[in-house]
mmCIF file of C-alpha atoms in Angstrom:
data_model
loop_
_atom_site.group_PDB
_atom_site.id
_atom_site.type_symbol
_atom_site.label_atom_id
_atom_site.label_comp_id
_atom_site.label_asym_id
_atom_site.label_seq_id
_atom_site.Cartn_x
_atom_site.Cartn_y
_atom_site.Cartn_z
ATOM 1 C CA MET A 1 -4.868 103.112 12.654
ATOM 2 C CA GLY A 2 -7.506 103.079 10.119
ATOM 3 C CA GLU A 3 -7.501 101.009 7.057
ATOM 4 C CA GLY A 4 -3.972 101.820 6.154
ATOM 5 C CA MET A 5 -2.480 99.834 9.109
ATOM 6 C CA GLU A 6 -5.263 97.911 10.831
ATOM 7 C CA GLY A 7 -4.486 94.289 11.085
ATOM 8 C CA VAL A 8 -0.853 94.477 9.753
ATOM 9 C CA GLY A 9 1.426 92.655 11.935
ATOM 10 C CA LEU A 10 4.785 91.236 11.273
ATOM 11 C CA VAL A 11 6.112 87.834 12.616
ATOM 12 C CA THR A 12 9.887 88.039 12.641
ATOM 13 C CA GLY A 13 11.912 86.162 10.279
ATOM 14 C CA GLY A 14 11.244 85.884 6.683
ATOM 15 C CA GLY A 15 10.984 83.670 3.664
ATOM 16 C CA GLY A 16 11.617 83.819 -0.060
ATOM 17 C CA SER A 17 8.912 86.194 -0.571
ATOM 18 C CA ALA A 18 10.102 88.764 1.932
ATOM 19 C CA VAL A 19 10.624 91.474 -0.569
ATOM 20 C CA LYS A 20 7.053 91.148 -2.043
ATOM 21 C CA ALA A 21 5.716 91.472 1.567
ATOM 22 C CA ALA A 22 7.714 94.456 2.280
ATOM 23 C CA ILE A 23 6.303 96.050 -0.740
ATOM 24 C CA LEU A 24 2.681 95.092 0.033
ATOM 25 C CA THR A 25 3.225 96.230 3.658
ATOM 26 C CA ALA A 26 4.575 99.452 2.473
ATOM 27 C CA THR A 27 1.485 99.872 0.185
ATOM 28 C CA LEU A 28 -0.896 99.283 3.057
ATOM 29 C CA ALA A 29 0.914 101.695 5.242
ATOM 30 C CA LEU A 30 0.909 104.555 2.877
ATOM 31 C CA ALA A 31 -2.959 103.957 2.169
ATOM 32 C CA PRO A 32 -5.179 107.159 3.101
ATOM 33 C CA HIS A 33 -6.346 107.340 6.602
ATOM 34 C CA SER A 34 -9.961 106.382 7.047
ATOM 35 C CA GLY A 35 -10.418 107.761 10.476
ATOM 36 C CA ASN A 36 -11.588 104.230 11.605
ATOM 37 C CA ASN A 37 -9.254 103.566 14.527
ATOM 38 C CA SER A 38 -8.706 100.076 15.962
ATOM 39 C CA PRO A 39 -10.143 99.622 19.366
ATOM 40 C CA GLY A 40 -7.779 100.517 22.167
ATOM 41 C CA TYR A 41 -5.475 102.732 20.159
ATOM 42 C CA ALA A 42 -5.296 106.466 19.197
ATOM 43 C CA TYR A 43 -3.668 106.707 15.884
ATOM 44 C CA ALA A 44 -3.106 110.327 14.482
ATOM 45 C CA MET A 45 -0.846 109.684 11.492
ATOM 46 C CA GLU A 46 0.391 112.432 9.252
ATOM 47 C CA PRO A 47 1.649 111.305 5.747
ATOM 48 C CA SER A 48 5.375 111.658 6.914
ATOM 49 C CA MET A 49 4.561 109.423 9.842
ATOM 50 C CA ARG A 50 3.003 106.706 7.673
ATOM 51 C CA ARG A 51 5.994 106.752 5.447
ATOM 52 C CA SER A 52 8.228 106.222 8.275
ATOM 53 C CA LEU A 53 6.356 103.217 9.676
ATOM 54 C CA ALA A 54 6.090 101.996 6.254
ATOM 55 C CA PHE A 55 9.757 102.119 5.950
ATOM 56 C CA PHE A 56 10.125 100.482 9.149
ATOM 57 C CA LEU A 57 7.845 97.783 8.127
ATOM 58 C CA ALA A 58 9.618 97.123 4.861
ATOM 59 C CA LEU A 59 13.072 96.852 6.489
ATOM 60 C CA VAL A 60 11.882 94.367 9.286
ATOM 61 C CA VAL A 61 10.215 92.124 6.673
ATOM 62 C CA ALA A 62 12.915 92.322 3.797
ATOM 63 C CA MET A 63 16.214 92.656 5.703
ATOM 64 C CA PRO A 64 18.179 89.397 5.597
ATOM 65 C CA VAL A 65 19.598 87.920 8.533
ATOM 66 C CA VAL A 66 23.546 87.292 7.919
ATOM 67 C CA PRO A 67 25.090 85.175 10.615
ATOM 68 C CA ALA A 68 28.840 85.641 11.312
ATOM 69 C CA PHE A 69 30.463 82.310 11.807
ATOM 70 C CA ALA A 70 33.388 81.979 14.164
ATOM 71 C CA GLN A 71 36.639 80.557 12.369
ATOM 72 C CA ALA A 72 37.734 77.109 13.703
ATOM 73 C CA ASP A 73 40.543 76.911 16.118
ATOM 74 C CA LEU A 74 43.924 75.846 14.571
ATOM 75 C CA ARG A 75 44.969 72.505 16.202
ATOM 76 C CA THR A 76 48.611 71.156 16.359
ATOM 77 C CA GLU A 77 49.194 67.640 15.035
ATOM 78 C CA GLY A 78 47.725 64.870 17.160
ATOM 79 C CA ASP A 79 45.007 67.097 18.637
ATOM 80 C CA VAL A 80 41.591 65.999 18.377
ATOM 81 C CA ALA A 81 38.373 68.232 18.612
ATOM 82 C CA LYS A 82 36.314 67.108 21.290
ATOM 83 C CA ALA A 83 33.576 68.406 23.569
ATOM 84 C CA GLN A 84 34.851 69.394 26.805
ATOM 85 C CA SER A 85 32.154 71.174 28.828
ATOM 86 C CA ALA A 86 28.457 71.867 29.116
ATOM 87 C CA TYR A 87 28.663 74.604 26.573
ATOM 88 C CA ASP A 88 30.185 72.326 24.015
ATOM 89 C CA ALA A 89 28.508 69.818 21.630
ATOM 90 C CA GLU A 90 29.242 67.402 19.041
ATOM 91 C CA VAL A 91 26.780 66.773 16.183
ATOM 92 C CA PRO A 92 27.408 64.587 12.995
ATOM 93 C CA VAL A 93 27.460 66.501 9.595
ATOM 94 C CA ASN A 94 27.289 65.202 6.012
ATOM 95 C CA SER A 95 30.354 67.436 5.144
ATOM 96 C CA GLN A 96 32.254 70.540 6.281
ATOM 97 C CA GLY A 97 30.723 72.630 3.576
ATOM 98 C CA GLU A 98 29.046 75.911 4.416
ATOM 99 C CA SER A 99 25.617 74.623 3.562
ATOM 100 C CA ASP A 100 25.719 71.874 6.206
ATOM 101 C CA ARG A 101 27.054 74.370 8.975
ATOM 102 C CA PRO A 102 24.038 76.379 10.025
ATOM 103 C CA GLY A 103 21.811 73.384 10.670
ATOM 104 C CA ALA A 104 24.590 71.568 12.468
ATOM 105 C CA LEU A 105 25.258 74.462 14.795
ATOM 106 C CA ALA A 106 21.652 74.750 15.542
ATOM 107 C CA ARG A 107 21.590 71.162 16.680
ATOM 108 C CA ALA A 108 24.662 71.806 18.670
ATOM 109 C CA LEU A 109 23.186 74.844 20.328
ATOM 110 C CA GLY A 110 20.195 72.750 21.249
ATOM 111 C CA ALA A 111 22.293 70.051 22.884
ATOM 112 C CA VAL A 112 23.978 72.855 24.782
ATOM 113 C CA LEU A 113 20.784 74.123 26.063
ATOM 114 C CA GLY A 114 19.688 70.853 27.095
ATOM 115 C CA LYS A 115 22.850 70.232 29.097
ATOM 116 C CA VAL A 116 22.812 73.633 30.734
ATOM 117 C CA SER A 117 19.224 73.623 31.672
ATOM 118 C CA GLY A 118 19.140 69.641 32.230
ATOM 119 C CA ASP A 119 15.810 69.779 30.458
ATOM 120 C CA ARG A 120 15.520 66.921 27.900
ATOM 121 C CA SER A 121 12.596 68.350 26.332
ATOM 122 C CA VAL A 122 14.144 71.707 25.681
ATOM 123 C CA MET A 123 13.607 71.555 22.024
ATOM 124 C CA SER A 124 9.933 71.838 22.522
ATOM 125 C CA ARG A 125 10.064 74.894 24.855
ATOM 126 C CA PRO A 126 8.426 78.202 23.418
ATOM 127 C CA GLY A 127 10.948 80.225 21.888
ATOM 128 C CA VAL A 128 13.829 77.772 21.695
ATOM 129 C CA PRO A 129 13.367 76.614 17.888
ATOM 130 C CA GLN A 130 13.395 80.328 16.895
ATOM 131 C CA ALA A 131 16.407 80.922 18.906
ATOM 132 C CA LEU A 132 18.359 78.085 17.318
ATOM 133 C CA ARG A 133 18.050 79.836 14.077
ATOM 134 C CA ASN A 134 20.468 82.451 15.664
ATOM 135 C CA ALA A 135 22.800 79.678 16.744
ATOM 136 C CA PRO A 136 25.953 81.009 14.805
ATOM 137 C CA ASN A 137 25.692 84.438 16.575
ATOM 138 C CA TYR A 138 26.352 82.546 19.837
ATOM 139 C CA VAL A 139 29.300 80.418 18.697
ATOM 140 C CA GLU A 140 32.645 81.195 20.449
ATOM 141 C CA HIS A 141 34.545 78.567 17.834
ATOM 142 C CA TYR A 142 33.953 75.349 15.885
ATOM 143 C CA ASP A 143 35.941 72.647 14.677
ATOM 144 C CA TYR A 144 35.758 69.201 12.906
ATOM 145 C CA ARG A 145 36.720 65.893 13.530
ATOM 146 C CA GLN A 146 37.002 62.605 11.374
ATOM 147 C CA ASP A 147 35.987 59.345 12.921
ATOM 148 C CA GLN A 148 36.992 55.908 11.457
ATOM 149 C CA GLY A 149 35.204 52.851 12.161
ATOM 150 C CA THR A 150 34.260 49.480 10.754
ATOM 151 C CA SER A 151 30.847 48.242 9.489
ATOM 152 C CA ARG A 152 29.230 45.055 10.122
ATOM 153 C CA THR A 153 30.737 43.579 7.034
ATOM 154 C CA GLY A 154 34.127 44.715 7.905
ATOM 155 C CA ALA A 155 34.541 47.563 5.642
ATOM 156 C CA PRO A 156 35.947 51.046 6.909
ATOM 157 C CA THR A 157 33.468 53.825 7.627
ATOM 158 C CA PHE A 158 34.093 57.443 8.192
ATOM 159 C CA ARG A 159 32.014 59.993 10.164
ATOM 160 C CA THR A 160 32.448 63.752 10.139
ATOM 161 C CA THR A 161 31.595 65.524 13.380
ATOM 162 C CA LEU A 162 31.158 69.074 14.048
ATOM 163 C CA VAL A 163 32.360 70.183 17.463
ATOM 164 C CA ALA A 164 31.168 73.562 18.692
ATOM 165 C CA ARG A 165 31.662 75.759 21.682
ATOM 166 C CA PHE A 166 29.276 78.485 22.465
ATOM 167 C CA ARG A 167 29.891 81.557 24.804
ATOM 168 C CA GLN A 168 28.863 80.865 28.160
ATOM 169 C CA SER A 169 27.678 84.459 28.959
ATOM 170 C CA ASP A 170 25.533 84.290 25.747
ATOM 171 C CA VAL A 171 24.097 80.819 26.382
ATOM 172 C CA ASP A 172 23.295 81.906 29.912
ATOM 173 C CA GLY A 173 21.619 84.948 28.960
ATOM 174 C CA LEU A 174 19.415 83.111 26.434
ATOM 175 C CA ILE A 175 18.374 80.557 29.001
ATOM 176 C CA ALA A 176 17.429 83.206 31.334
ATOM 177 C CA ALA A 177 15.471 85.124 28.687
ATOM 178 C CA LEU A 178 13.643 82.053 27.502
ATOM 179 C CA GLY A 179 12.718 81.297 31.027
ATOM 180 C CA LEU A 180 14.535 77.800 31.145
ATOM 181 C CA PRO A 181 15.868 76.201 34.406
ATOM 182 C CA VAL A 182 19.408 76.371 34.984
ATOM 183 C CA TRP A 183 21.272 73.479 36.372
ATOM 184 C CA PRO A 184 24.179 74.885 38.362
ATOM 185 C CA LEU A 185 27.797 74.026 37.807
ATOM 186 C CA PRO A 186 29.791 72.303 39.031
ATOM 187 C CA ARG A 187 27.626 69.358 39.114
ATOM 188 C CA PRO A 188 27.995 65.981 41.152
ATOM 189 C CA LYS A 189 29.374 62.874 39.985
ATOM 190 C CA PRO A 190 27.285 60.100 41.371
ATOM 191 C CA VAL A 191 28.709 56.442 41.634
ATOM 192 C CA LEU A 192 27.118 54.076 39.291
ATOM 193 C CA TRP A 193 26.484 50.771 41.012
ATOM 194 C CA LEU A 194 25.632 48.542 38.206
ATOM 195 C CA ALA A 195 24.967 44.707 38.178
ATOM 196 C CA ILE A 196 24.557 42.615 34.921
ATOM 197 C CA ASP A 197 23.163 39.402 34.468
ATOM 198 C CA ASP A 198 23.537 37.985 30.945
ATOM 199 C CA GLY A 199 22.191 34.481 32.068
ATOM 200 C CA SER A 200 25.105 33.479 34.130
ATOM 201 C CA GLY A 201 24.468 35.460 37.353
ATOM 202 C CA PRO A 202 24.834 39.178 38.316
ATOM 203 C CA ARG A 203 28.098 40.717 38.067
ATOM 204 C CA LEU A 204 29.259 44.070 39.205
ATOM 205 C CA VAL A 205 30.797 46.611 36.811
ATOM 206 C CA GLY A 206 33.787 48.274 38.137
ATOM 207 C CA VAL A 207 36.426 50.344 36.659
ATOM 208 C CA ALA A 208 38.080 47.552 34.908
ATOM 209 C CA GLN A 209 34.760 46.761 32.975
ATOM 210 C CA ALA A 210 34.040 50.321 32.007
ATOM 211 C CA ASN A 211 33.542 49.405 28.605
ATOM 212 C CA ALA A 212 30.502 47.323 29.535
ATOM 213 C CA ALA A 213 28.771 50.424 30.787
ATOM 214 C CA ARG A 214 29.940 52.878 28.147
ATOM 215 C CA SER A 215 26.408 53.654 26.887
ATOM 216 C CA VAL A 216 25.326 54.791 30.234
ATOM 217 C CA LEU A 217 28.585 56.776 30.951
ATOM 218 C CA ASP A 218 28.330 58.448 27.535
ATOM 219 C CA ARG A 219 24.751 59.368 27.916
ATOM 220 C CA ALA A 220 25.313 61.028 31.248
ATOM 221 C CA ILE A 221 28.079 63.098 29.440
ATOM 222 C CA GLU A 222 25.572 63.970 26.925
ATOM 223 C CA ARG A 223 23.155 65.163 29.653
ATOM 224 C CA GLY A 224 25.863 67.493 31.193
ATOM 225 C CA TYR A 225 27.321 65.565 33.916
ATOM 226 C CA ARG A 226 29.540 62.440 34.733
ATOM 227 C CA LEU A 227 29.006 59.102 36.418
ATOM 228 C CA GLY A 228 31.908 57.388 38.296
ATOM 229 C CA LEU A 229 32.413 53.551 38.880
ATOM 230 C CA PRO A 230 33.499 51.642 41.977
ATOM 231 C CA GLY A 231 36.837 50.242 41.955
ATOM 232 C CA GLY A 232 35.547 46.691 41.771
ATOM 233 C CA ALA A 233 37.404 45.199 44.766
ATOM 234 C CA ALA A 234 36.372 41.733 45.983
ATOM 235 C CA ALA A 235 34.138 43.123 48.793
ATOM 236 C CA GLU A 236 32.358 45.458 46.241
ATOM 237 C CA GLN A 237 31.742 42.608 43.846
ATOM 238 C CA ALA A 238 29.889 40.853 46.707
ATOM 239 C CA LEU A 239 27.406 43.749 46.441
ATOM 240 C CA ALA A 240 26.062 42.348 43.151
ATOM 241 C CA GLY A 241 23.323 40.395 45.455
ATOM 242 C CA ALA A 242 22.415 43.604 47.397
ATOM 243 C CA ILE A 243 21.866 45.436 44.201
ATOM 244 C CA TRP A 244 19.782 42.604 42.786
ATOM 245 C CA ARG A 245 17.520 42.753 46.127
ATOM 246 C CA LYS A 246 17.342 46.642 45.750
ATOM 247 C CA ASP A 247 19.046 46.785 49.253
ATOM 248 C CA THR A 248 19.915 50.498 48.780
ATOM 249 C CA ALA A 249 21.155 50.971 52.277
ATOM 250 C CA ALA A 250 23.734 48.302 51.956
ATOM 251 C CA VAL A 251 24.862 50.027 48.644
ATOM 252 C CA SER A 252 25.021 53.338 50.269
ATOM 253 C CA ARG A 253 27.017 52.223 53.101
ATOM 254 C CA ALA A 254 29.568 50.462 50.642
ATOM 255 C CA SER A 255 29.807 53.655 48.736
ATOM 256 C CA ALA A 256 30.584 55.992 51.788
ATOM 257 C CA LYS A 257 34.171 56.106 50.913
ATOM 258 C CA TYR A 258 33.195 57.631 47.400
ATOM 259 C CA SER A 259 32.216 61.206 46.962
ATOM 260 C CA PRO A 260 29.660 62.629 46.465
ATOM 261 C CA PRO A 261 27.160 60.531 48.521
ATOM 262 C CA MET A 262 24.930 59.784 45.508
ATOM 263 C CA GLN A 263 24.482 56.618 43.744
ATOM 264 C CA LEU A 264 22.704 55.363 40.536
ATOM 265 C CA ILE A 265 21.869 51.705 41.493
ATOM 266 C CA GLY A 266 20.649 49.607 38.602
ATOM 267 C CA LYS A 267 20.384 45.927 37.619
ATOM 268 C CA LEU A 268 20.286 44.912 33.951
ATOM 269 C CA TYR A 269 18.917 41.436 32.898
ATOM 270 C CA ARG A 270 17.531 39.585 29.963
ATOM 271 C CA ASN A 271 13.840 39.243 29.342
ATOM 272 C CA ALA A 272 11.663 37.827 26.581
ATOM 273 C CA ALA A 273 11.845 40.956 24.363
ATOM 274 C CA GLY A 274 15.498 41.846 25.053
ATOM 275 C CA TRP A 275 16.801 43.557 28.207
ATOM 276 C CA THR A 276 15.295 45.338 31.168
ATOM 277 C CA ALA A 277 16.994 47.580 33.754
ATOM 278 C CA ASP A 278 15.490 48.453 37.086
ATOM 279 C CA TRP A 279 16.873 51.787 38.384
ATOM 280 C CA VAL A 280 17.026 53.757 41.738
ATOM 281 C CA PHE A 281 18.745 57.196 42.245
ATOM 282 C CA VAL A 282 19.943 57.658 45.960
ATOM 283 C CA ASP A 283 21.047 61.297 47.207
ATOM 284 C CA ASN A 284 22.344 61.402 50.593
ATOM 285 C CA GLY A 285 20.673 58.068 51.595
ATOM 286 C CA ASN A 286 17.249 59.084 50.296
ATOM 287 C CA ALA A 287 15.647 57.422 47.284
ATOM 288 C CA LEU A 288 14.972 60.362 44.918
ATOM 289 C CA SER A 289 13.562 58.319 42.002
ATOM 290 C CA SER A 290 12.949 54.805 40.860
ATOM 291 C CA TRP A 291 12.383 53.548 37.196
ATOM 292 C CA THR A 292 12.475 50.895 34.816
ATOM 293 C CA SER A 293 13.735 50.780 31.227
ATOM 294 C CA SER A 294 13.585 48.096 28.540
ATOM 295 C CA ASP A 295 14.645 47.820 25.024
ATOM 296 C CA GLY A 296 15.928 45.157 22.560
ATOM 297 C CA ASP A 297 19.176 46.605 22.749
ATOM 298 C CA ALA A 298 21.101 46.210 26.209
ATOM 299 C CA ARG A 299 23.010 49.575 25.440
ATOM 300 C CA ARG A 300 19.876 51.560 25.191
ATOM 301 C CA ALA A 301 18.231 50.043 28.033
ATOM 302 C CA MET A 302 21.331 50.762 30.063
ATOM 303 C CA ALA A 303 21.491 54.482 28.776
ATOM 304 C CA ALA A 304 18.366 55.181 30.236
ATOM 305 C CA GLY A 305 19.668 55.008 33.690
ATOM 306 C CA ALA A 306 21.474 58.268 33.000
ATOM 307 C CA ASP A 307 18.484 60.030 31.898
ATOM 308 C CA GLY A 308 16.509 58.939 34.840
ATOM 309 C CA ALA A 309 19.478 60.124 37.118
ATOM 310 C CA ALA A 310 19.669 63.395 35.450
ATOM 311 C CA ASP A 311 16.009 64.122 35.677
ATOM 312 C CA ALA A 312 16.139 63.385 39.241
ATOM 313 C CA LEU A 313 19.147 65.790 39.837
ATOM 314 C CA VAL A 314 17.194 68.519 37.739
ATOM 315 C CA LYS A 315 14.155 68.218 39.633
ATOM 316 C CA ARG A 316 15.823 68.852 42.898
ATOM 317 C CA TYR A 317 18.670 71.309 41.991
ATOM 318 C CA ALA A 318 17.865 73.224 39.016
ATOM 319 C CA LYS A 319 16.639 76.904 39.578
ATOM 320 C CA ARG A 320 14.537 79.032 37.258
ATOM 321 C CA VAL A 321 15.077 82.584 36.331
ATOM 322 C CA ASP A 322 12.136 84.765 36.351
ATOM 323 C CA SER A 323 11.952 86.114 32.694
ATOM 324 C CA GLY A 324 8.576 87.757 32.840
ATOM 325 C CA VAL A 325 5.093 87.033 31.547
ATOM 326 C CA PRO A 326 4.571 86.275 27.820
ATOM 327 C CA GLY A 327 2.190 88.625 26.231
ATOM 328 C CA VAL A 328 2.065 91.909 24.048
ATOM 329 C CA TYR A 329 4.002 94.778 25.426
ATOM 330 C CA ARG A 330 3.851 98.417 24.156
ATOM 331 C CA ALA A 331 7.382 99.901 23.607
ATOM 332 C CA VAL A 332 8.301 103.440 22.802
ATOM 333 C CA ILE A 333 11.661 103.934 20.857
ATOM 334 C CA THR A 334 13.368 107.297 20.889
ATOM 335 C CA GLY A 335 16.362 108.699 19.055
ATOM 336 C CA ILE A 336 15.392 107.892 15.442
ATOM 337 C CA HIS A 337 16.783 110.554 13.064
ATOM 338 C CA SER A 338 17.307 108.593 9.795
ATOM 339 C CA ALA A 339 16.640 105.799 7.525
ATOM 340 C CA ASP A 340 19.768 104.308 9.057
ATOM 341 C CA ASP A 341 18.339 104.409 12.416
ATOM 342 C CA TYR A 342 15.238 102.644 11.374
ATOM 343 C CA LEU A 343 17.462 99.820 10.007
ATOM 344 C CA ARG A 344 19.261 99.591 13.369
ATOM 345 C CA VAL A 345 16.020 99.230 15.290
ATOM 346 C CA ALA A 346 14.818 96.708 12.823
ATOM 347 C CA ALA A 347 17.843 94.687 13.035
ATOM 348 C CA ALA A 348 17.833 94.846 17.006
ATOM 349 C CA LEU A 349 14.125 93.482 17.233
ATOM 350 C CA GLN A 350 14.294 91.073 14.465
ATOM 351 C CA GLY A 351 17.430 89.340 15.918
ATOM 352 C CA VAL A 352 15.720 88.633 19.163
ATOM 353 C CA SER A 353 14.252 85.000 19.368
ATOM 354 C CA VAL A 354 11.638 86.118 22.206
ATOM 355 C CA VAL A 355 9.963 88.675 19.688
ATOM 356 C CA ARG A 356 7.262 86.806 18.024
ATOM 357 C CA SER A 357 5.858 89.717 16.215
ATOM 358 C CA ILE A 358 6.233 93.581 15.824
ATOM 359 C CA ARG A 359 3.053 95.728 15.090
ATOM 360 C CA PRO A 360 3.765 99.390 14.588
ATOM 361 C CA VAL A 361 1.406 101.889 16.360
ATOM 362 C CA SER A 362 2.469 105.384 15.774
ATOM 363 C CA ALA A 363 5.377 107.561 14.709
ATOM 364 C CA ASN A 364 6.381 111.244 15.548
ATOM 365 C CA GLY A 365 9.428 113.098 14.963
ATOM 366 C CA ASP A 366 12.209 111.011 16.557
ATOM 367 C CA ARG A 367 9.863 108.660 18.376
ATOM 368 C CA MET A 368 8.166 105.583 17.403
ATOM 369 C CA GLU A 369 5.676 103.100 19.141
ATOM 370 C CA VAL A 370 5.290 99.615 18.333
ATOM 371 C CA ASP A 371 3.552 96.559 20.146
ATOM 372 C CA LEU A 372 5.775 93.733 20.654
ATOM 373 C CA GLU A 373 4.360 90.092 21.119
ATOM 374 C CA LEU A 374 6.846 88.489 23.409
ATOM 375 C CA LEU A 375 7.303 84.835 24.456
ATOM 376 C CA THR A 376 8.712 86.179 27.775
ATOM 377 C CA GLY A 377 8.374 89.582 29.751
ATOM 378 C CA ILE A 378 10.306 92.774 29.053
ATOM 379 C CA SER A 379 12.915 91.553 31.462
ATOM 380 C CA GLY A 380 13.460 88.555 28.987
ATOM 381 C CA LEU A 381 13.631 90.740 26.055
ATOM 382 C CA ASN A 382 16.190 93.020 27.866
ATOM 383 C CA ARG A 383 18.437 90.029 28.588
ATOM 384 C CA MET A 384 18.395 89.083 24.926
ATOM 385 C CA LEU A 385 19.180 92.486 23.852
ATOM 386 C CA GLY A 386 22.147 92.460 26.049
ATOM 387 C CA ASP A 387 24.648 95.409 26.638
ATOM 388 C CA ASN A 388 25.768 95.478 22.905
ATOM 389 C CA SER A 389 22.309 96.327 21.574
ATOM 390 C CA PRO A 390 21.860 99.496 19.950
ATOM 391 C CA LEU A 391 18.502 99.664 21.927
ATOM 392 C CA VAL A 392 19.127 100.783 25.533
ATOM 393 C CA SER A 393 16.301 100.378 28.026
ATOM 394 C CA VAL A 394 15.053 103.536 29.759
ATOM 395 C CA SER A 395 11.936 102.299 31.559
ATOM 396 C CA VAL A 396 10.369 98.996 32.283
ATOM 397 C CA PRO A 397 6.391 98.650 32.799
ATOM 398 C CA THR A 398 4.728 96.351 35.162
ATOM 399 C CA GLU A 399 4.869 93.049 33.341
ATOM 400 C CA GLY A 400 1.662 91.229 32.227
ATOM 401 C CA PRO A 401 -0.087 90.059 29.106
ATOM 402 C CA ILE A 402 -2.591 92.986 29.039
ATOM 403 C CA ILE A 403 -1.649 96.438 27.288
ATOM 404 C CA LEU A 404 -2.251 99.369 29.435
ATOM 405 C CA ASP A 405 -2.572 102.637 28.063
ATOM 406 C CA ASN A 406 -0.535 104.431 30.383
ATOM 407 C CA GLU A 407 2.345 101.980 30.800
ATOM 408 C CA HIS A 408 5.127 100.915 28.323
ATOM 409 C CA ALA A 409 8.618 100.092 27.886
ATOM 410 C CA GLU A 410 10.705 102.789 26.661
ATOM 411 C CA TYR A 411 14.034 102.399 24.726
ATOM 412 C CA ARG A 412 16.472 104.872 23.332
ATOM 413 C CA LEU A 413 18.549 104.128 20.285
ATOM 414 C CA LYS A 414 22.188 104.838 20.975
#
């Protein structure tokens, strides 16, 4: 584009110096055309076109993102806010103040993405941290819960928890756009066959002893599924020995009366450093995975069983939606007739987490060309834009990380 625009690219999002950046960008864009075009581009910019692009750049950089928070549901007396599904999450907060809410909603959306995808490393996946900044836009409703407890010294303690529910269609679209796996619903409820030896011999944990296994049961819920416990009849109590011997066939036969035919088999015992748990996950008679967890705290050693079972289930049953190839794509946008139209285009692109940067190319009449650096392909971008976006997809190029002169994505501003 010559010296006026060469090297000017925008990373979406902004900081405290956004307005200064917009002014600088506009100044660069309005600089005289030198005639030395960047390789691979044919820029022919009239002064009016440069002014249009400069205005667009200023809007993209300086325009603030104002989230719209959903109002909390009204509850009748005695009701308690609680996460109910894979699209709900609970996170602790310091207060119910507005300043604490965006960060809490971001953490809650991260937890939901982890549950729906089954990926416990989801927070480190490309595009996810950026998407969490827009968490308020996905909220269906939120509420707060006050929990009271007792400290080790006997003093009362109080904790505030935010409970948020996110719109399923929006979360599913986000997961597809980011190329994350989807762990289908409904999910199986494996039977937990856990024997604990605290020094007095192994004993089976049945329904009546559910509190002894609370950490692994709760961790399963956090991962987006549930574990069941055997009834604990005398015949089942005798299986503690089979669990200790890792006789998975005997446990599977005894578990045949329960549904589904899945078992998480574990034995928890003391060691010199604290506690160790040995685990095997069995699906329809086949051992899918085995692992060991150790910790000074028995609850943490036990909770790791739920993680291993979830990982085994996700590896076998999760499906990934193709969201395209990351890279830089040329996009043509038509239907731009006014400053307000530039504002709408800037808002639509800036609000999509898979867009890493926007680089203007040319503007002519009601038509503008930009290069979009995407964390996914065009299909992922279109999923994120959704049906309510002011940008309507007209044509989709062959997806790939290389810009082709004769191929571009085309959008119409409605």
